[in-house]
Each structure stands twice: as structure tokens, then as C-alpha cells.
Amino acid sequence: MKTTKIYNTMPGIRARRRALGLKAAGLADTLGVTRSAWSQWETGVTMPSSAYLPALAELLRCSIEELYEAGEEDADDDGAD
């Protein structure tokens, strides 16, 4: 079954995790969510509830606002320098 991406508003989750060299499975366990839920957050299928945002930002060592910002590898590259 194919899942449809319905959200694309928190690209910073994946970018921050990768920048810190952290494993998604470990963060999901620490936060107390399923690995599937974490994956869906990173891919934009679902969004974390607002109750998770403070802990999520703390785990990823950033502000909540930064979770909404694209990381360098997620930003669209228009080829201009």
C-alpha cells in the first residue's frame, strides 16, 4: 500500500537528526513513540502533535522553529551560487 505525503512542514526533523548523526530508531524509543510514527514525521505523512514538540526540539538540540526549517540537504537547490 502506498502512503501519500500530506504534510511537508517539518523538514528540519530529518535534517537535524542527520546533522547530529543520530539514529531514528533510538530517538523514537527515547521519545516514547513508535519507529513508524517517527518515520512518518520525517517523511511528511503525519506531523507530531504539539505535545511532542518541546521534547523533540530538545532531543534534536534546536528550537521548535528550526524543526520547520529545511536543512541544507533538504532545501531546493536552484543551481545559483
Steps between C-alpha positions, in 0.01 A plus 500: 500500500637839400491778759426851389701792624255749645734724697828658409533745780768353729800420281731592787434176687696287255759770432577551870512127575743443213713800592536360851573148373209354696296190417127542447422181691685617810330838498158339456567274797623789713195710414266206563352479150504219252770486238225513242369826648849652488542393139168657410605827663824506302333419170208740543226237513396624844604774740594461865242637738590828664548314829815336357660815361690617811653156561566453130685831480699413812603161359603662174674789679311774323205730538150396402518755220806327354299179462296683236808613306657295224852383555764552235444155344122553499494848349426540133817579309442738213858469379584863574803589709 
